[in-house]
mmCIF file of C-alpha atoms in Angstrom:
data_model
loop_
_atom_site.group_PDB
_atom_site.id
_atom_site.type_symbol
_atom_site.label_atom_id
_atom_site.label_comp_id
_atom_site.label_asym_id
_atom_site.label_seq_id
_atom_site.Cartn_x
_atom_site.Cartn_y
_atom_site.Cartn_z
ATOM 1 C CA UNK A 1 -82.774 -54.679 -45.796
ATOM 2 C CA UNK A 2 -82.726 -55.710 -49.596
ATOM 3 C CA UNK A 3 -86.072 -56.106 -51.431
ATOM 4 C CA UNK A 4 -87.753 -59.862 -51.143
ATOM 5 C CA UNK A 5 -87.706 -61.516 -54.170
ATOM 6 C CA UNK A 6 -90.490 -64.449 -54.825
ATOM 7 C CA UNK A 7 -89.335 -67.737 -56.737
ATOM 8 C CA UNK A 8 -91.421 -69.449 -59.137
ATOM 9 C CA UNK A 9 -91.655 -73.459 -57.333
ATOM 10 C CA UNK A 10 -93.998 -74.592 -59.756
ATOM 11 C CA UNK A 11 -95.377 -73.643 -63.122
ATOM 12 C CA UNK A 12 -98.615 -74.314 -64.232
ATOM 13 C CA UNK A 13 -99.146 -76.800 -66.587
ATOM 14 C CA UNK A 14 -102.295 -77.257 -68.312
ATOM 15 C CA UNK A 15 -105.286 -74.501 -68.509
ATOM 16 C CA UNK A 16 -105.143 -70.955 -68.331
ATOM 17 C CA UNK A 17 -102.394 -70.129 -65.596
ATOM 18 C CA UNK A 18 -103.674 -68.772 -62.281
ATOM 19 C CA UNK A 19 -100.655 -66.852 -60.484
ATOM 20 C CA UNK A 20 -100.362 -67.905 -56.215
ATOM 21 C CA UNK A 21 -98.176 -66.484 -54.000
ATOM 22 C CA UNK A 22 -97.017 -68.736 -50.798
ATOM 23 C CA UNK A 23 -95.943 -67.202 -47.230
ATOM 24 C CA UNK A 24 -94.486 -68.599 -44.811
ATOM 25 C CA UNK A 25 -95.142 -67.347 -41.223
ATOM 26 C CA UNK A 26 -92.677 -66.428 -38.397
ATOM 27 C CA UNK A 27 -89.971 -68.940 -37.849
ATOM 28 C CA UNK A 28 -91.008 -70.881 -40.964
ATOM 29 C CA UNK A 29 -89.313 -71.316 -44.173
ATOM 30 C CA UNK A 30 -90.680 -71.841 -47.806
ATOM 31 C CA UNK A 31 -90.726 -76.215 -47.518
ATOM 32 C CA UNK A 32 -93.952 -75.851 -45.284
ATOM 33 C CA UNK A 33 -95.552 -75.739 -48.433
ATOM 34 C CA UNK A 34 -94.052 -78.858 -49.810
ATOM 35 C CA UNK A 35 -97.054 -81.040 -49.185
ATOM 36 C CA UNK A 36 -99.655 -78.399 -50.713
ATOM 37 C CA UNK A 37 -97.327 -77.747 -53.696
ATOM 38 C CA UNK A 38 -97.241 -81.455 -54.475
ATOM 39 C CA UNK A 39 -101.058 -81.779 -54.445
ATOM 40 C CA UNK A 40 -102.183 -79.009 -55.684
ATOM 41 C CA UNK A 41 -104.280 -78.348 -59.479
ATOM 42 C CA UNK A 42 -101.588 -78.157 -61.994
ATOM 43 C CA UNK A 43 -103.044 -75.470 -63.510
ATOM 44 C CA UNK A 44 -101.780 -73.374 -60.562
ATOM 45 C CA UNK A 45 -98.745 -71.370 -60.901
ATOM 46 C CA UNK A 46 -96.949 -71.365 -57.376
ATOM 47 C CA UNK A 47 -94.685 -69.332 -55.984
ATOM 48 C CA UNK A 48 -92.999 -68.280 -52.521
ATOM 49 C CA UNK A 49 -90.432 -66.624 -50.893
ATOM 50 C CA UNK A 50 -87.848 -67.168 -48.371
ATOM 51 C CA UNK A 51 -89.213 -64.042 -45.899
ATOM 52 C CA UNK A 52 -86.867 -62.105 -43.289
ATOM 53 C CA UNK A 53 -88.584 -64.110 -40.469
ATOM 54 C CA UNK A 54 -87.871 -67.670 -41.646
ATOM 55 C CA UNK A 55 -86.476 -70.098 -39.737
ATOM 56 C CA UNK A 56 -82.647 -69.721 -38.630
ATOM 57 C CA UNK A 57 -82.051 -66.225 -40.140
ATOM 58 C CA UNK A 58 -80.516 -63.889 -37.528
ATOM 59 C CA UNK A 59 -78.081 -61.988 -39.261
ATOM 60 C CA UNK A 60 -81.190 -59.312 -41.218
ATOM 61 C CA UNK A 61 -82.185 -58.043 -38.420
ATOM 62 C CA UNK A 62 -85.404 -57.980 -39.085
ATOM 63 C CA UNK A 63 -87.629 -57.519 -35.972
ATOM 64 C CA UNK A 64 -85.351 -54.057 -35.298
ATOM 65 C CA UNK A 65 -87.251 -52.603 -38.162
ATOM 66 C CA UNK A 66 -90.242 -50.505 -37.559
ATOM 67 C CA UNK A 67 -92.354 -52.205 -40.297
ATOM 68 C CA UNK A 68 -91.268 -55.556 -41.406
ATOM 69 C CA UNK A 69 -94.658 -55.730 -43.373
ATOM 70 C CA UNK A 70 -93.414 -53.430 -45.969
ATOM 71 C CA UNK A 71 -91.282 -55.861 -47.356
ATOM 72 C CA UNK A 72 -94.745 -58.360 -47.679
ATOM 73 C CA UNK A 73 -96.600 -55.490 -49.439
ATOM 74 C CA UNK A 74 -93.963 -54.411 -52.408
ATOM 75 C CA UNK A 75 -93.506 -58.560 -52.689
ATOM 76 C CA UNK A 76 -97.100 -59.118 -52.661
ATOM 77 C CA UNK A 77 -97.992 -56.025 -55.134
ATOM 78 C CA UNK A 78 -95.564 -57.649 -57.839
ATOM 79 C CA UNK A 79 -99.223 -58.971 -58.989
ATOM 80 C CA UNK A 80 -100.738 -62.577 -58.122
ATOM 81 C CA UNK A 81 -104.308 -63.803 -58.885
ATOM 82 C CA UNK A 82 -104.240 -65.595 -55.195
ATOM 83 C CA UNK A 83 -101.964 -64.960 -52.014
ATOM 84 C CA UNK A 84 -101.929 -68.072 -49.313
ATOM 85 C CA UNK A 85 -100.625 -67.060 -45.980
ATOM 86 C CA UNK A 86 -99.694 -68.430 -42.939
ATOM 87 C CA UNK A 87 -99.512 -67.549 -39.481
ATOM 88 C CA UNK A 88 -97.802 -64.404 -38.927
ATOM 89 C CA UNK A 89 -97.330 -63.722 -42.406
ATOM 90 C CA UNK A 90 -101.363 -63.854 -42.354
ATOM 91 C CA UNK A 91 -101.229 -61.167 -40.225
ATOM 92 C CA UNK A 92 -99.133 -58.688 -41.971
ATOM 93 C CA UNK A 93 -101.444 -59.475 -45.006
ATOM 94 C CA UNK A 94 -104.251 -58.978 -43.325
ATOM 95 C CA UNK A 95 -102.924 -55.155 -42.091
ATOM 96 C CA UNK A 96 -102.293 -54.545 -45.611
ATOM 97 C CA UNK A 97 -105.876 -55.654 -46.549
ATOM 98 C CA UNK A 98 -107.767 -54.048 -44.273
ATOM 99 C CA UNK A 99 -105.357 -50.492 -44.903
ATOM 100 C CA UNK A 100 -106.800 -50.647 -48.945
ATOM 101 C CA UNK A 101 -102.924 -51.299 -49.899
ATOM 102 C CA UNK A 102 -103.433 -54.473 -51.635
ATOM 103 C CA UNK A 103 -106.609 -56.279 -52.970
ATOM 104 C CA UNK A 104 -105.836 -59.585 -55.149
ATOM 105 C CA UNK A 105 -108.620 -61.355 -56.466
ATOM 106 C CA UNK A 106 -108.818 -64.003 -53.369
ATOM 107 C CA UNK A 107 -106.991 -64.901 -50.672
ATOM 108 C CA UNK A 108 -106.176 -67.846 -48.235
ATOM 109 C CA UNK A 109 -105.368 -66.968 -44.560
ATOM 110 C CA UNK A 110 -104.026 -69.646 -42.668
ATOM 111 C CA UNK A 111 -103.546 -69.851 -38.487
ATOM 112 C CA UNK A 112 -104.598 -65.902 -38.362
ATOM 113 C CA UNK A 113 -104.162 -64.032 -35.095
ATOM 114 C CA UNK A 114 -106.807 -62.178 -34.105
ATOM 115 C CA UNK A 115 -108.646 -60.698 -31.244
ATOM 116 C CA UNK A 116 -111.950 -58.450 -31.740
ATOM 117 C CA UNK A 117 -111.682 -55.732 -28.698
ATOM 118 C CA UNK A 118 -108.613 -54.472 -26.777
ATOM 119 C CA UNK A 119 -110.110 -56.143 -23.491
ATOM 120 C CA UNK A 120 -109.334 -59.368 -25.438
ATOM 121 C CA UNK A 121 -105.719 -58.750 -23.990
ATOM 122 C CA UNK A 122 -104.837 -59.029 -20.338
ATOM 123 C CA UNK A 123 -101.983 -60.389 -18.597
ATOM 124 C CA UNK A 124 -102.251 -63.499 -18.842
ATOM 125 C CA UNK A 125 -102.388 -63.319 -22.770
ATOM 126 C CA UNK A 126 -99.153 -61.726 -22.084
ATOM 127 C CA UNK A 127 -97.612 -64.423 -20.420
ATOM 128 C CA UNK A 128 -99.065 -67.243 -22.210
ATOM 129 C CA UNK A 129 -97.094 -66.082 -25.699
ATOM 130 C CA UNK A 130 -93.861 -64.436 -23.789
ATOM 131 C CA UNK A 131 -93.106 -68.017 -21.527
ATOM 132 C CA UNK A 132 -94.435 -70.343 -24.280
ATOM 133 C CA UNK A 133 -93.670 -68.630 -27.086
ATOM 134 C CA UNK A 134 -91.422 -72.626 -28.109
ATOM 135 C CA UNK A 135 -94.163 -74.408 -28.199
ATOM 136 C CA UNK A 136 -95.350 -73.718 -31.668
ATOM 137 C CA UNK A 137 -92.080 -74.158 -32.669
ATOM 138 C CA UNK A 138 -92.060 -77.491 -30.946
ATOM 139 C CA UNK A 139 -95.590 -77.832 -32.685
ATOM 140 C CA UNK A 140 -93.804 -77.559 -36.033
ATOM 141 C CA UNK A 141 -90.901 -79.499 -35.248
ATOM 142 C CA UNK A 142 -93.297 -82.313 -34.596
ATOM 143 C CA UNK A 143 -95.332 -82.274 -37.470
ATOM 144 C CA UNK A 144 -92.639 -81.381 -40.216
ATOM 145 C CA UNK A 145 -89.724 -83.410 -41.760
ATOM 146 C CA UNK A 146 -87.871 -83.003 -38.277
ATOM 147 C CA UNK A 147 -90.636 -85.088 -37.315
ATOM 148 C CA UNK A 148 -88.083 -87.968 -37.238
ATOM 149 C CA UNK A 149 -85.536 -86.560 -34.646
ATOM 150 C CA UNK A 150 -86.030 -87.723 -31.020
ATOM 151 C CA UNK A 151 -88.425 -85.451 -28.593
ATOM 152 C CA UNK A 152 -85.517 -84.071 -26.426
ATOM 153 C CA UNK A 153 -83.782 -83.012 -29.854
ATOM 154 C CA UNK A 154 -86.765 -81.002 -31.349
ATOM 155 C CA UNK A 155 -87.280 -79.478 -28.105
ATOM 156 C CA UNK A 156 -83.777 -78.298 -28.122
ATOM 157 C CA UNK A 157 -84.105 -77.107 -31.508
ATOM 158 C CA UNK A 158 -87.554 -75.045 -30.464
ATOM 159 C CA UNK A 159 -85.464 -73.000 -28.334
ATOM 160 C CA UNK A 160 -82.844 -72.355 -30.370
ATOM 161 C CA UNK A 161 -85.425 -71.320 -33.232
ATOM 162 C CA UNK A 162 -86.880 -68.985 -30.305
ATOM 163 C CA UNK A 163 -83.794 -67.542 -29.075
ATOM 164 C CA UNK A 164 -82.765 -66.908 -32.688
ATOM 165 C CA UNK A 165 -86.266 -64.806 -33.545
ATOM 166 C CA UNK A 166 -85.685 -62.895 -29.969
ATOM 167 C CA UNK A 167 -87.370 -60.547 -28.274
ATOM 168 C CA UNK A 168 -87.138 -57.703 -31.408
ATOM 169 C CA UNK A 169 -88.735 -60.380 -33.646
ATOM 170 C CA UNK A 170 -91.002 -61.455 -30.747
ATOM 171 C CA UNK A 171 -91.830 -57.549 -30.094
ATOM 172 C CA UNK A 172 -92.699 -57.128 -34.174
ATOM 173 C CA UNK A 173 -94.716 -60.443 -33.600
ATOM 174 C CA UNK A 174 -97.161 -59.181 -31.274
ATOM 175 C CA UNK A 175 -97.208 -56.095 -32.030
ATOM 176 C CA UNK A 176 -99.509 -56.973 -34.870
ATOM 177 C CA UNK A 177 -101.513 -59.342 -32.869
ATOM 178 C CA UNK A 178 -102.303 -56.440 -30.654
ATOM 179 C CA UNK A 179 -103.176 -54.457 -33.527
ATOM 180 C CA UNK A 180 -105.952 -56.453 -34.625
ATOM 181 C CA UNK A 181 -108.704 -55.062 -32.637
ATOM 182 C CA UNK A 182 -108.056 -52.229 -34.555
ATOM 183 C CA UNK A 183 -107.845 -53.015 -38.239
ATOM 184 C CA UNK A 184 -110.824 -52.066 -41.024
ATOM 185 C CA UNK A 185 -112.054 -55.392 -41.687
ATOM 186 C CA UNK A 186 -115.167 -54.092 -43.655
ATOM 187 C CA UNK A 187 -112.256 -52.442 -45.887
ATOM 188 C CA UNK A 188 -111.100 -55.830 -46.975
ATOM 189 C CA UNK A 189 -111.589 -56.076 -51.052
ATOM 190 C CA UNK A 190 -110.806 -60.051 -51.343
ATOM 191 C CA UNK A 191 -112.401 -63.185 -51.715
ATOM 192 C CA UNK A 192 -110.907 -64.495 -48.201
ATOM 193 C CA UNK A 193 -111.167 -67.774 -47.095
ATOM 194 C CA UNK A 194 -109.775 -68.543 -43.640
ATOM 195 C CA UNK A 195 -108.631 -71.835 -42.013
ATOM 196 C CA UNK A 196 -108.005 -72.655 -38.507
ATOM 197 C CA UNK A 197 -107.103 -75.873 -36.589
ATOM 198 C CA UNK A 198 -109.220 -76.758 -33.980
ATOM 199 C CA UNK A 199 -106.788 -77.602 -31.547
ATOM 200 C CA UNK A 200 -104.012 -74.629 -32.620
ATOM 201 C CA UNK A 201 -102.381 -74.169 -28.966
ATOM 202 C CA UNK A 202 -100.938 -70.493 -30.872
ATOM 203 C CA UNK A 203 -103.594 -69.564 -33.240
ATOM 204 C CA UNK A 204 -107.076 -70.013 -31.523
ATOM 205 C CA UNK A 205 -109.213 -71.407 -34.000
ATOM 206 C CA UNK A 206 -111.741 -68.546 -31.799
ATOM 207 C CA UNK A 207 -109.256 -66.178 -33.797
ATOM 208 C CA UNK A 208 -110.239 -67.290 -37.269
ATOM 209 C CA UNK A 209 -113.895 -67.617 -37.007
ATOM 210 C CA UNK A 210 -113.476 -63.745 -35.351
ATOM 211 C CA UNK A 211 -111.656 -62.442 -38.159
ATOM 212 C CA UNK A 212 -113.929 -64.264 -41.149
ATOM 213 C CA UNK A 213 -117.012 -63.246 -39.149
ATOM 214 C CA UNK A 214 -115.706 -58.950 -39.774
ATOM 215 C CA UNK A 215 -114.869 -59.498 -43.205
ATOM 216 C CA UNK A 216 -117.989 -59.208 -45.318
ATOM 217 C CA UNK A 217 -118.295 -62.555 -47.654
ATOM 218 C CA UNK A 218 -116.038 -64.225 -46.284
ATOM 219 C CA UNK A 219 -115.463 -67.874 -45.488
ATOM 220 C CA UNK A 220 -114.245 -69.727 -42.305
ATOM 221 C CA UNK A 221 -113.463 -73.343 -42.272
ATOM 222 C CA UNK A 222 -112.611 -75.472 -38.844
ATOM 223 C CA UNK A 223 -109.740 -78.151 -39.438
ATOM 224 C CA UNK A 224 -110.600 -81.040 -37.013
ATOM 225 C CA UNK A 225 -107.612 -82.634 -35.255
ATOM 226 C CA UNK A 226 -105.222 -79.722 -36.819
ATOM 227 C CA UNK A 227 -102.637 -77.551 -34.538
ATOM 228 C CA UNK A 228 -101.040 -74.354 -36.296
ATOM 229 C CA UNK A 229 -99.882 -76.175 -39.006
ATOM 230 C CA UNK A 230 -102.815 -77.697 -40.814
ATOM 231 C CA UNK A 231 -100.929 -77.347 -44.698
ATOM 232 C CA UNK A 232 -98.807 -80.444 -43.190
ATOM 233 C CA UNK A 233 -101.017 -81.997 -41.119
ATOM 234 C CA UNK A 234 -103.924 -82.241 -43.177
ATOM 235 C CA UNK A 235 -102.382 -82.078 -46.916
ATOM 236 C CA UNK A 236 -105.140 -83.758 -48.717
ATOM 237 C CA UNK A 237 -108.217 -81.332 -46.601
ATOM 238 C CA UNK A 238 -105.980 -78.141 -47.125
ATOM 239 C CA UNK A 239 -105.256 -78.835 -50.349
ATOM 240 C CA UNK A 240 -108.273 -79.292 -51.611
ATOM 241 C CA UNK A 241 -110.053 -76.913 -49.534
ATOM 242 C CA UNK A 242 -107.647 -74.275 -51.055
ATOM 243 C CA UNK A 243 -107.672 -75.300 -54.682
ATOM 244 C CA UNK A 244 -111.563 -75.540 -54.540
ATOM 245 C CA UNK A 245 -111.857 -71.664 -53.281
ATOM 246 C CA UNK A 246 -109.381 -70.535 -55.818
ATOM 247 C CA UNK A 247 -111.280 -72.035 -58.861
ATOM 248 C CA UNK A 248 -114.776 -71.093 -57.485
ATOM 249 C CA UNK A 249 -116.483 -68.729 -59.926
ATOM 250 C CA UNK A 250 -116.205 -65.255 -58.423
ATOM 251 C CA UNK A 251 -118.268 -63.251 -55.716
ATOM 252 C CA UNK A 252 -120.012 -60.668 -58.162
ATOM 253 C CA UNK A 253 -119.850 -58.124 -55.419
ATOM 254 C CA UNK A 254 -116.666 -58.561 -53.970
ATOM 255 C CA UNK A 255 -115.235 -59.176 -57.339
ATOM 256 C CA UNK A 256 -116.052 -55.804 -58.792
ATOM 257 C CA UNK A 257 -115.397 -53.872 -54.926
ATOM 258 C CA UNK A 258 -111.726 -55.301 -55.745
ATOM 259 C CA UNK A 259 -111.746 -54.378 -59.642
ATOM 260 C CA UNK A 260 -110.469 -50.767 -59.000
ATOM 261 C CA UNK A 261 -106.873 -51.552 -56.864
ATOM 262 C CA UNK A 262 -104.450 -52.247 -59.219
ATOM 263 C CA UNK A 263 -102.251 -55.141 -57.644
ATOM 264 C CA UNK A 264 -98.946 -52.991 -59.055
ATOM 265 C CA UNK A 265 -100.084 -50.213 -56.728
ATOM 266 C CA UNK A 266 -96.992 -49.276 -54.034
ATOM 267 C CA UNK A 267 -98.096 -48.372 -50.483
#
């Protein structure tokens, strides 16, 4: 697979530039950022990347690849004062976090996965994201610019968007959900901020409050009314939420744990 490239969406334009990086999660696509890119703090330089697991993109072949996170890494070592994440792009991140491969200043997890202990998954965990795997992309048909289409359509569309992931993508997918028990979290050297919606039907918002909870310093917020797509549902909250963390004056301890990791560092 050729090396991701990110594209700059938005310069900054007043103030001293602050470098963000945007990514999508698994069957998503670069737009669900639309709505935070048109709110956010101009003096925000934004950028994002159309990743091997966006939306209709079957011919990479991604999910066959034993680590479709390496491709995250290298992009997200390029160098970036911020990295906002979503979904199962969080997760990725959040391996590479927790491994001491990548450190930038702060970042923004959105819709994590995560379970604290093994016994978190039986069965029936299983069998909830194998047989309903559609429904988050029914979720996000609903709540993006599809939004319009009639119920029957999207629905079709949500299993076309599943059947075009498959079960290698699917496989890749949770795969690093099961991993999470697992991961360093007291490694992490970022200012992390996590959101969660409260009624996220993929995401638990149990899952983000988890995962902030094992990072030291870090910050969880609950998104009332919010499913696994709280950039579009609540623009205005997330927005602001997002822009407020990154211009916070900096966490003197987790600033300088984070000072020695040079963002150019390769895994």
């Amino acid at each position: 697979m050729s090396r991701i490239t990110a594209r700059l969406r938005r310069p900054a334009e007043s103030g001293e530039p602050l470098r963000v990086l945007l990514l999508h999660g698994l069957g998503g696509k670069p737009s669900v950022w639309d709505p935070l890119a048109a709110r956010a703090d101009r003096h925000l330089e934004l950028w994002d990347a159309a990743l091997p697991w966006r939306a209709m993109n079957g011919g990479d072949g991604w999910g066959a690849l034993p680590e479709p996170g390496r491709c995250l890494r290298e992009l997200v070592a390029e160098g970036y004062d911020a990295v906002v994440a979503h979904s199962y792009a969080a997760n990725l991140l959040t391996e590479a976090l927790a491994a001491g491969h990548l450190a930038p200043r702060r970042t923004v997890l959105i819709s994590p996965f995560y379970r604290p202990s093994p016994q978190d998954f039986d069965w029936s965990v299983i069998s909830y994201y194998l047989n309903d795997f559609h429904r988050v992309f029914e979720e996000a048909l609903a709540v993006g610019e599809t939004g319009r289409f009639a119920q029957a359509h999207r629905d079709w569309m949500a299993r076309r968007l599943r059947d075009q992931i498959g079960p290698y993508g699917w496989m890749r997918f949770f795969e690093s959900y099961l991993r999470t028990p697992f991961l360093d979290l007291t490694a992490v050297r970022t200012e992390l901020l996590v959101l969660s919606g409260e009624k996220d039907i993929a995401a638990r918002a149990e899952d983000g409050r988890a995962l902030a909870g094992a990072v030291p310093g870090a910050r969880f917020e609950l998104l009332d009314d919010c499913g696994h797509f709280p950039m579009v549902e609540a623009a205005d909250r997330v927005t602001r939420l997002v822009c407020d963390f990154l211009a916070a004056d900096p966490c003197p301890a987790r600033h300088a744990a984070a000072a020695p990791v040079s963002l150019l560092e390769k895994p």
